[in-house]
Amino acid sequence: MRPGRPVVVHEDGTSLWTLMHTRDFARAFVPLLGNGHAVGESVNVDSGNILTWDQIRLILANAAGVRKPVLRHRSSESIAEVLPPWRDILEDDFWHSVCFDTGKLRTLVPGFAPAASFAQCAQELIDHHDRARARSGRAGRG
């Protein structure tokens, strides 16, 4: 994104997805361990924060300091032609909106709320990669 190259987004970028930081996952999951009310239950451990794929790309771009990212929408099939290992996840998972009911989680873990927004997580991710690039001597390359 930083050098201004287009970023490919599958389909039209409007399907919904949820993301959760591992710290928040742990804060939700650990209290379920040994909780007698959770035994035998299916519990969606999810942040409840719902974003479109375009929003995800735009938040990442903002974290990287890119004010006008170029998003290019492509069909899942056309992406899979170039990247065959991605075929199943693109066509089976990412194509469809994914939202989870977190009511049971919030009942079993009262007061749980994610502490990290995706914008914060995106900034941590970009900072981590920038530090790794600097250590490897690849800083400044797009």
Coordinates of N, CA, C and O in Angstrom, one line a residue, residues 10-11 26 28 35 37 45 48 53 57 60 62 64 74 92 102 104 110 119 122 127 139:
H10 N -11.1 -9.4 -2.4 CA -12.0 -10.3 -3.0 C -13.4 -9.8 -3.1 O -13.9 -9.1 -2.3
E11 N -14.1 -10.2 -4.2 CA -15.4 -9.8 -4.5 C -15.6 -8.3 -4.5 O -14.7 -7.5 -4.9
A26 N -8.0 -14.7 24.7 CA -7.6 -15.3 26.0 C -8.5 -14.8 27.1 O -8.9 -15.6 28.0
A28 N -11.5 -13.9 27.0 CA -12.8 -14.5 26.9 C -12.8 -16.1 27.1 O -13.7 -16.6 27.8
N35 N -15.5 -23.9 33.7 CA -16.9 -23.3 34.0 C -17.9 -24.4 33.7 O -18.1 -24.8 32.6
H37 N -21.0 -24.5 33.6 CA -22.1 -24.1 32.7 C -21.6 -24.1 31.2 O -22.5 -24.1 30.3
V45 N -16.6 -17.6 20.6 CA -15.6 -16.7 21.2 C -15.2 -15.7 20.1 O -14.4 -16.1 19.2
G48 N -17.3 -9.6 18.4 CA -18.6 -9.0 18.1 C -18.4 -7.7 17.2 O -19.3 -7.1 16.8
W53 N -14.6 -6.2 4.4 CA -13.3 -6.4 3.9 C -12.6 -5.1 3.5 O -11.4 -4.9 3.6
R57 N -9.2 -3.4 5.0 CA -8.1 -2.8 4.2 C -7.8 -1.4 4.5 O -6.7 -0.9 4.6
L60 N -6.1 -0.9 7.9 CA -4.7 -1.3 7.8 C -3.9 -0.2 7.1 O -2.8 0.2 7.5
N62 N -4.6 3.0 6.9 CA -4.5 4.1 7.9 C -3.3 3.9 8.9 O -2.5 4.8 9.1
A64 N -0.8 2.2 8.4 CA 0.5 2.3 7.6 C 0.8 3.7 7.1 O 1.8 3.9 6.5
R74 N -11.6 -8.0 -7.1 CA -11.5 -9.1 -8.0 C -12.4 -10.3 -7.5 O -12.6 -10.4 -6.3
D92 N -15.1 -20.4 0.0 CA -16.0 -21.0 1.0 C -16.2 -20.1 2.2 O -17.2 -20.1 2.8
T102 N -22.8 -13.9 20.1 CA -21.9 -14.0 21.2 C -22.7 -13.9 22.5 O -22.1 -13.7 23.6
K104 N -24.2 -16.2 24.3 CA -23.8 -17.3 25.3 C -22.5 -16.9 26.0 O -22.3 -17.1 27.2
P110 N -19.5 -12.8 32.2 CA -20.2 -11.5 32.4 C -19.1 -10.4 32.3 O -18.0 -10.5 32.9
A119 N -8.5 -1.1 14.9 CA -7.6 0.0 14.6 C -6.3 -0.1 15.4 O -5.2 0.0 14.9
A122 N -4.4 -3.2 14.2 CA -3.8 -2.9 12.9 C -2.5 -2.1 13.1 O -1.5 -2.4 12.5
D127 N 3.3 -1.7 13.1 CA 4.5 -1.4 13.8 C 5.5 -2.6 13.9 O 6.7 -2.5 13.8
A139 N 14.2 -1.8 5.4 CA 13.4 -0.6 5.7 C 13.4 0.3 4.4 O 14.4 0.4 3.8

